[in-house]
Amino acid sequence: MRTLIALARVGTPICVNSGTRTLHATAICCKNRAARIRVGKGDRPLTYEQALHPHHIGHRKGWLSQHTGNLQGEAGASDRTVEDMFVRRFIFGTFHNCLANEVVIKRRGNMLVVCALMVQKLPPQKFYFLIGYTETLLSHFYKCPVKMEVQTLADKAVYKYL
Amino acid sequence: MAAHTLKKSIWSIGRIHCHVYGVNVRNPLNRATYATALSTNHSSQNKGFPDRGNRGPFNRRSRREAGDPRTDRMPVDQDWTTVYPTATPFRQGSVPLPVRMGFPVKKGVPPEKKGNLELIKIPNFLHLTPLAIKKHCEALKPFCTEWPSALDTGAKCDEHFPIKVESKDYVSAGTSLRNPSARIVHLRVSLSACVNYDYAMYLLTVLYHESWKMEAWESEKTVADMEEYSWEDSPSQKNIMSTLVRMQVAGEGEGEAVREELLGRPEVQEYRDSVTRLKNEGESESSMHQYRDAVKKLLNL
């Protein structure tokens, strides 16, 4: 552009400069942002779950929820998924700020086992009450036995800082 | 004195320490607060925190420290079946092994078992050690009987037990214990094993006639019980009838005559066939095309 303008000033036009400016753009290809925490200053602690991106599932990460619904010839995969989502939000809201990591859901027959890692934020009596409350409420809601396996830590397990 | 100080606390606005019974309320945002309860412990005695006994806002005295994990107290020759009697997720405080799992950070090692979600995600077989399996077998033995020694070849089994019943059990995870595919049972009879042909024919004829008999309770069959979809008296029929009547396809006239005439039309028959086919056979390319053509003809699209 600059050389063309310079030449135009000099007076020796090499090509016809009609005085228009155009912009050439291609189709947008946005970066994938799913379940990724971007690199920052280095002071943000991340757990193993948060640090590994979704394309590592099956290679470096396991599955948070297991059931037979996705096998050949089995039905009910969508129902199990909806149940999972409900259970995760329920636990997240009931144990406010206590979850150290994601909730793992296992199904054995018709029993729903919810495994959660918690931070020791509440006194044990409150934990017991909330666990019993969750189990009873979810059992009545889903008409199947619901068990909670809770392990507590002093603080979250940090994998790396980003 | 108490009345005077109480009045002061009610009317002062701003950063005040308001003593409501049992709870400490502080007001950093310059909002008016209301002291409705009487408080006897004022001013000099406590510096803004009313006496809550041992409870306090950030009381550390009565907070119990977390105990040692069970692994510290495990002898080497313990009975492992008591630690993991049933299928349970991995508990890092109960497993005395220094397991590590996960992808290591650069110049690092896989993360340890404390707080490791990967170890919890995977199914473990800690409840199925050889000793545990032996115990299971010992417990099941009283309920088992020996296989009869006379039936040692397949031919002998077929001779004495010609009818074979095959039923399938499914292990599936869901809210219900029952799997609908487990309701299908196969009964196999080899015709060459039928010794009395006439008797077999007689039995089959009897069964055939029995199946035609209507029992009293069969009249209570509801729409939900039907094995096949039938278009008559279904919501689909009602909807399409009301649409067509409103479109005034049949011209003038009301009532039953119009409905009968509509039902007799070939487009409506085609629509009925396509809907029945879709519901009974499920969705496929050809059935969807048939439905699409029927609807287009019916609605003159």
mmCIF file of N, CA and C in Angstrom, chain A residues 48-49 52 60-64 66-68 74 80 83 101-102 104 106-110 113 115 117 120 124-125 142-144 149 151-153 157 159-160, chain B residues 63-64 66 87-93 101-105 109 111 114-124 170-177 179 181:
data_model
loop_
_atom_site.group_PDB
_atom_site.id
_atom_site.type_symbol
_atom_site.label_atom_id
_atom_site.label_comp_id
_atom_site.label_asym_id
_atom_site.label_seq_id
_atom_site.Cartn_x
_atom_site.Cartn_y
_atom_site.Cartn_z
ATOM 1 N N TYR A 48 -7.355 -31.574 38.992
ATOM 2 C CA TYR A 48 -7.059 -32.412 37.831
ATOM 3 C C TYR A 48 -8.184 -32.331 36.808
ATOM 4 N N GLU A 49 -9.430 -32.326 37.287
ATOM 5 C CA GLU A 49 -10.591 -32.281 36.393
ATOM 6 C C GLU A 49 -10.612 -31.012 35.576
ATOM 7 N N LEU A 52 -7.439 -30.644 32.865
ATOM 8 C CA LEU A 52 -7.402 -31.407 31.619
ATOM 9 C C LEU A 52 -8.629 -31.082 30.787
ATOM 10 N N ARG A 60 -6.655 -39.368 29.277
ATOM 11 C CA ARG A 60 -6.027 -39.041 30.560
ATOM 12 C C ARG A 60 -7.056 -38.833 31.658
ATOM 13 N N LYS A 61 -8.320 -38.806 31.285
ATOM 14 C CA LYS A 61 -9.385 -38.579 32.260
ATOM 15 C C LYS A 61 -10.368 -39.723 32.171
ATOM 16 N N GLY A 62 -11.041 -40.020 33.263
ATOM 17 C CA GLY A 62 -12.072 -41.047 33.213
ATOM 18 C C GLY A 62 -13.436 -40.416 33.020
ATOM 19 N N TRP A 63 -14.481 -41.203 33.213
ATOM 20 C CA TRP A 63 -15.845 -40.716 33.061
ATOM 21 C C TRP A 63 -16.438 -40.460 34.431
ATOM 22 N N LEU A 64 -17.153 -39.354 34.555
ATOM 23 C CA LEU A 64 -17.715 -38.998 35.848
ATOM 24 C C LEU A 64 -18.972 -39.789 36.168
ATOM 25 N N GLN A 66 -21.290 -43.427 35.159
ATOM 26 C CA GLN A 66 -21.275 -44.698 34.450
ATOM 27 C C GLN A 66 -22.632 -45.350 34.535
ATOM 28 N N HIS A 67 -23.140 -45.772 33.400
ATOM 29 C CA HIS A 67 -24.389 -46.542 33.370
ATOM 30 C C HIS A 67 -24.426 -47.333 32.086
ATOM 31 N N THR A 68 -25.382 -48.276 32.001
ATOM 32 C CA THR A 68 -25.434 -49.167 30.834
ATOM 33 C C THR A 68 -26.260 -48.595 29.701
ATOM 34 N N GLU A 74 -29.432 -51.191 24.538
ATOM 35 C CA GLU A 74 -29.994 -50.765 25.816
ATOM 36 C C GLU A 74 -30.695 -49.434 25.628
ATOM 37 N N ARG A 80 -31.033 -41.300 31.923
ATOM 38 C CA ARG A 80 -29.918 -41.328 32.882
ATOM 39 C C ARG A 80 -29.179 -40.003 32.857
ATOM 40 N N GLU A 83 -31.119 -37.431 34.748
ATOM 41 C CA GLU A 83 -30.992 -37.683 36.193
ATOM 42 C C GLU A 83 -29.649 -37.206 36.709
ATOM 43 N N ASN A 101 -14.498 -31.160 44.328
ATOM 44 C CA ASN A 101 -14.300 -31.611 42.963
ATOM 45 C C ASN A 101 -15.649 -32.019 42.396
ATOM 46 N N GLU A 102 -15.643 -32.498 41.158
ATOM 47 C CA GLU A 102 -16.912 -32.881 40.557
ATOM 48 C C GLU A 102 -17.503 -34.093 41.269
ATOM 49 N N VAL A 104 -19.111 -37.764 41.304
ATOM 50 C CA VAL A 104 -19.043 -38.989 40.502
ATOM 51 C C VAL A 104 -20.307 -39.791 40.775
ATOM 52 N N LYS A 106 -22.354 -43.328 40.187
ATOM 53 C CA LYS A 106 -22.268 -44.721 39.743
ATOM 54 C C LYS A 106 -23.632 -45.367 39.926
ATOM 55 N N ARG A 107 -23.922 -46.310 39.040
ATOM 56 C CA ARG A 107 -25.198 -47.012 39.169
ATOM 57 C C ARG A 107 -24.923 -48.499 39.282
ATOM 58 N N ARG A 108 -25.459 -49.102 40.333
ATOM 59 C CA ARG A 108 -25.308 -50.556 40.468
ATOM 60 C C ARG A 108 -26.715 -51.136 40.510
ATOM 61 N N GLY A 109 -27.156 -51.748 39.387
ATOM 62 C CA GLY A 109 -28.529 -52.226 39.339
ATOM 63 C C GLY A 109 -29.446 -51.019 39.360
ATOM 64 N N ASN A 110 -30.331 -50.944 40.328
ATOM 65 C CA ASN A 110 -31.177 -49.759 40.383
ATOM 66 C C ASN A 110 -30.725 -48.804 41.478
ATOM 67 N N VAL A 113 -25.340 -44.462 43.329
ATOM 68 C CA VAL A 113 -24.307 -44.139 44.313
ATOM 69 C C VAL A 113 -23.687 -42.815 43.900
ATOM 70 N N CYS A 115 -20.812 -40.242 44.645
ATOM 71 C CA CYS A 115 -19.542 -40.095 45.355
ATOM 72 C C CYS A 115 -19.105 -38.645 45.264
ATOM 73 N N LEU A 117 -16.421 -35.507 46.886
ATOM 74 C CA LEU A 117 -15.284 -35.102 47.706
ATOM 75 C C LEU A 117 -15.603 -33.725 48.263
ATOM 76 N N GLN A 120 -13.651 -29.679 54.369
ATOM 77 C CA GLN A 120 -14.186 -29.697 55.743
ATOM 78 C C GLN A 120 -14.604 -28.297 56.169
ATOM 79 N N PRO A 124 -19.186 -31.805 61.432
ATOM 80 C CA PRO A 124 -19.644 -33.128 60.956
ATOM 81 C C PRO A 124 -21.135 -33.350 61.115
ATOM 82 N N GLN A 125 -21.745 -32.771 62.189
ATOM 83 C CA GLN A 125 -23.178 -33.008 62.365
ATOM 84 C C GLN A 125 -23.974 -32.442 61.203
ATOM 85 N N TYR A 142 -36.629 -40.321 42.866
ATOM 86 C CA TYR A 142 -36.356 -41.240 41.772
ATOM 87 C C TYR A 142 -36.878 -42.639 42.004
ATOM 88 N N LYS A 143 -37.484 -42.900 43.157
ATOM 89 C CA LYS A 143 -38.048 -44.216 43.471
ATOM 90 C C LYS A 143 -37.015 -45.316 43.359
ATOM 91 N N CYS A 144 -35.791 -45.022 43.724
ATOM 92 C CA CYS A 144 -34.770 -46.059 43.742
ATOM 93 C C CYS A 144 -33.810 -45.714 44.865
ATOM 94 N N GLU A 149 -21.563 -41.456 49.104
ATOM 95 C CA GLU A 149 -20.264 -41.795 49.666
ATOM 96 C C GLU A 149 -19.480 -40.498 49.693
ATOM 97 N N GLN A 151 -16.265 -38.233 51.020
ATOM 98 C CA GLN A 151 -14.943 -38.196 51.652
ATOM 99 C C GLN A 151 -14.593 -36.736 51.844
ATOM 100 N N THR A 152 -13.971 -36.429 52.953
ATOM 101 C CA THR A 152 -13.662 -35.023 53.212
ATOM 102 C C THR A 152 -12.160 -34.795 53.204
ATOM 103 N N LEU A 153 -11.796 -33.616 52.766
ATOM 104 C CA LEU A 153 -10.395 -33.211 52.761
ATOM 105 C C LEU A 153 -10.287 -31.891 53.505
ATOM 106 N N ALA A 157 -7.538 -30.557 46.370
ATOM 107 C CA ALA A 157 -6.281 -31.109 45.852
ATOM 108 C C ALA A 157 -5.905 -30.344 44.587
ATOM 109 N N TYR A 159 -3.782 -29.545 41.270
ATOM 110 C CA TYR A 159 -2.968 -30.261 40.289
ATOM 111 C C TYR A 159 -1.927 -29.327 39.698
ATOM 112 N N LYS A 160 -2.393 -28.146 39.269
ATOM 113 C CA LYS A 160 -1.418 -27.176 38.790
ATOM 114 C C LYS A 160 -2.000 -25.777 38.939
ATOM 115 N N ARG B 63 -13.796 -26.914 67.528
ATOM 116 C CA ARG B 63 -13.743 -27.574 66.228
ATOM 117 C C ARG B 63 -12.860 -28.800 66.356
ATOM 118 N N ARG B 64 -13.443 -29.926 66.037
ATOM 119 C CA ARG B 64 -12.683 -31.168 66.178
ATOM 120 C C ARG B 64 -11.689 -31.294 65.041
ATOM 121 N N ALA B 66 -9.587 -33.339 62.336
ATOM 122 C CA ALA B 66 -9.856 -34.589 61.621
ATOM 123 C C ALA B 66 -8.939 -35.670 62.161
ATOM 124 N N ALA B 87 -19.136 -53.844 47.317
ATOM 125 C CA ALA B 87 -18.608 -52.942 46.302
ATOM 126 C C ALA B 87 -18.764 -51.510 46.774
ATOM 127 N N THR B 88 -17.652 -50.841 46.998
ATOM 128 C CA THR B 88 -17.682 -49.443 47.441
ATOM 129 C C THR B 88 -16.661 -48.667 46.627
ATOM 130 N N PRO B 89 -16.871 -47.378 46.430
ATOM 131 C CA PRO B 89 -15.845 -46.613 45.728
ATOM 132 C C PRO B 89 -14.570 -46.531 46.555
ATOM 133 N N PHE B 90 -13.496 -46.178 45.882
ATOM 134 C CA PHE B 90 -12.174 -46.137 46.498
ATOM 135 C C PHE B 90 -12.144 -45.110 47.620
ATOM 136 N N ARG B 91 -11.696 -45.537 48.795
ATOM 137 C CA ARG B 91 -11.574 -44.581 49.912
ATOM 138 C C ARG B 91 -10.096 -44.490 50.262
ATOM 139 N N GLN B 92 -9.548 -43.314 50.117
ATOM 140 C CA GLN B 92 -8.094 -43.219 50.283
ATOM 141 C C GLN B 92 -7.676 -43.441 51.727
ATOM 142 N N GLY B 93 -8.565 -43.269 52.667
ATOM 143 C CA GLY B 93 -8.201 -43.500 54.054
ATOM 144 C C GLY B 93 -8.319 -44.948 54.467
ATOM 145 N N MET B 101 -2.395 -41.978 40.541
ATOM 146 C CA MET B 101 -3.102 -42.114 39.276
ATOM 147 C C MET B 101 -3.287 -40.762 38.645
ATOM 148 N N GLY B 102 -3.042 -40.714 37.340
ATOM 149 C CA GLY B 102 -3.259 -39.467 36.639
ATOM 150 C C GLY B 102 -2.074 -39.127 35.756
ATOM 151 N N PHE B 103 -2.268 -38.146 34.913
ATOM 152 C CA PHE B 103 -1.200 -37.712 34.025
ATOM 153 C C PHE B 103 -0.290 -36.765 34.786
ATOM 154 N N PRO B 104 1.012 -37.012 34.792
ATOM 155 C CA PRO B 104 1.875 -36.161 35.614
ATOM 156 C C PRO B 104 2.065 -34.778 35.002
ATOM 157 N N VAL B 105 2.301 -33.797 35.849
ATOM 158 C CA VAL B 105 2.667 -32.459 35.395
ATOM 159 C C VAL B 105 4.085 -32.568 34.856
ATOM 160 N N VAL B 109 5.234 -36.187 39.106
ATOM 161 C CA VAL B 109 4.751 -37.557 39.200
ATOM 162 C C VAL B 109 3.236 -37.531 39.140
ATOM 163 N N PRO B 111 -0.508 -37.643 40.335
ATOM 164 C CA PRO B 111 -1.004 -37.146 41.619
ATOM 165 C C PRO B 111 -1.258 -38.279 42.605
ATOM 166 N N LYS B 114 -4.647 -38.960 47.688
ATOM 167 C CA LYS B 114 -5.459 -38.073 48.532
ATOM 168 C C LYS B 114 -6.187 -37.066 47.653
ATOM 169 N N GLY B 115 -7.516 -37.116 47.635
ATOM 170 C CA GLY B 115 -8.278 -36.167 46.832
ATOM 171 C C GLY B 115 -8.271 -36.483 45.358
ATOM 172 N N ASN B 116 -7.890 -37.724 44.987
ATOM 173 C CA ASN B 116 -7.776 -38.096 43.585
ATOM 174 C C ASN B 116 -9.116 -38.609 43.086
ATOM 175 N N LEU B 117 -9.712 -37.848 42.185
ATOM 176 C CA LEU B 117 -11.030 -38.246 41.691
ATOM 177 C C LEU B 117 -10.942 -39.408 40.705
ATOM 178 N N GLU B 118 -9.797 -39.540 40.023
ATOM 179 C CA GLU B 118 -9.667 -40.605 39.037
ATOM 180 C C GLU B 118 -9.796 -41.969 39.674
ATOM 181 N N LEU B 119 -9.251 -42.115 40.879
ATOM 182 C CA LEU B 119 -9.335 -43.407 41.553
ATOM 183 C C LEU B 119 -10.763 -43.715 41.987
ATOM 184 N N ILE B 120 -11.550 -42.662 42.235
ATOM 185 C CA ILE B 120 -12.930 -42.888 42.633
ATOM 186 C C ILE B 120 -13.783 -43.240 41.415
ATOM 187 N N LYS B 121 -13.407 -42.664 40.231
ATOM 188 C CA LYS B 121 -14.235 -42.880 39.047
ATOM 189 C C LYS B 121 -14.235 -44.319 38.606
ATOM 190 N N ILE B 122 -13.076 -44.986 38.711
ATOM 191 C CA ILE B 122 -12.989 -46.324 38.115
ATOM 192 C C ILE B 122 -13.626 -47.345 39.036
ATOM 193 N N PRO B 123 -14.183 -48.430 38.469
ATOM 194 C CA PRO B 123 -14.685 -49.503 39.322
ATOM 195 C C PRO B 123 -13.506 -50.253 39.926
ATOM 196 N N ASN B 124 -13.610 -50.611 41.201
ATOM 197 C CA ASN B 124 -12.514 -51.358 41.810
ATOM 198 C C ASN B 124 -13.026 -52.715 42.266
ATOM 199 N N TYR B 170 -31.077 -59.579 32.412
ATOM 200 C CA TYR B 170 -30.256 -58.439 32.005
ATOM 201 C C TYR B 170 -29.787 -57.682 33.226
ATOM 202 N N VAL B 171 -28.532 -57.273 33.205
ATOM 203 C CA VAL B 171 -28.024 -56.390 34.249
ATOM 204 C C VAL B 171 -27.970 -55.000 33.632
ATOM 205 N N SER B 172 -28.917 -54.188 33.984
ATOM 206 C CA SER B 172 -28.895 -52.844 33.417
ATOM 207 C C SER B 172 -29.099 -51.850 34.542
ATOM 208 N N ALA B 173 -28.552 -50.681 34.373
ATOM 209 C CA ALA B 173 -28.608 -49.656 35.411
ATOM 210 C C ALA B 173 -29.710 -48.673 35.082
ATOM 211 N N GLY B 174 -30.576 -48.432 36.016
ATOM 212 C CA GLY B 174 -31.647 -47.481 35.782
ATOM 213 C C GLY B 174 -32.471 -47.376 37.036
ATOM 214 N N THR B 175 -33.514 -46.568 37.001
ATOM 215 C CA THR B 175 -34.321 -46.423 38.197
ATOM 216 C C THR B 175 -35.174 -47.660 38.450
ATOM 217 N N SER B 176 -35.423 -48.447 37.387
ATOM 218 C CA SER B 176 -36.277 -49.609 37.576
ATOM 219 C C SER B 176 -35.440 -50.870 37.522
ATOM 220 N N LEU B 177 -35.834 -51.877 38.317
ATOM 221 C CA LEU B 177 -35.111 -53.137 38.324
ATOM 222 C C LEU B 177 -35.396 -53.956 37.082
ATOM 223 N N ASN B 179 -36.119 -55.073 33.232
ATOM 224 C CA ASN B 179 -35.730 -54.792 31.866
ATOM 225 C C ASN B 179 -36.793 -55.400 30.955
ATOM 226 N N SER B 181 -36.767 -56.349 27.969
ATOM 227 C CA SER B 181 -36.343 -57.450 27.104
ATOM 228 C C SER B 181 -36.252 -58.761 27.859
#
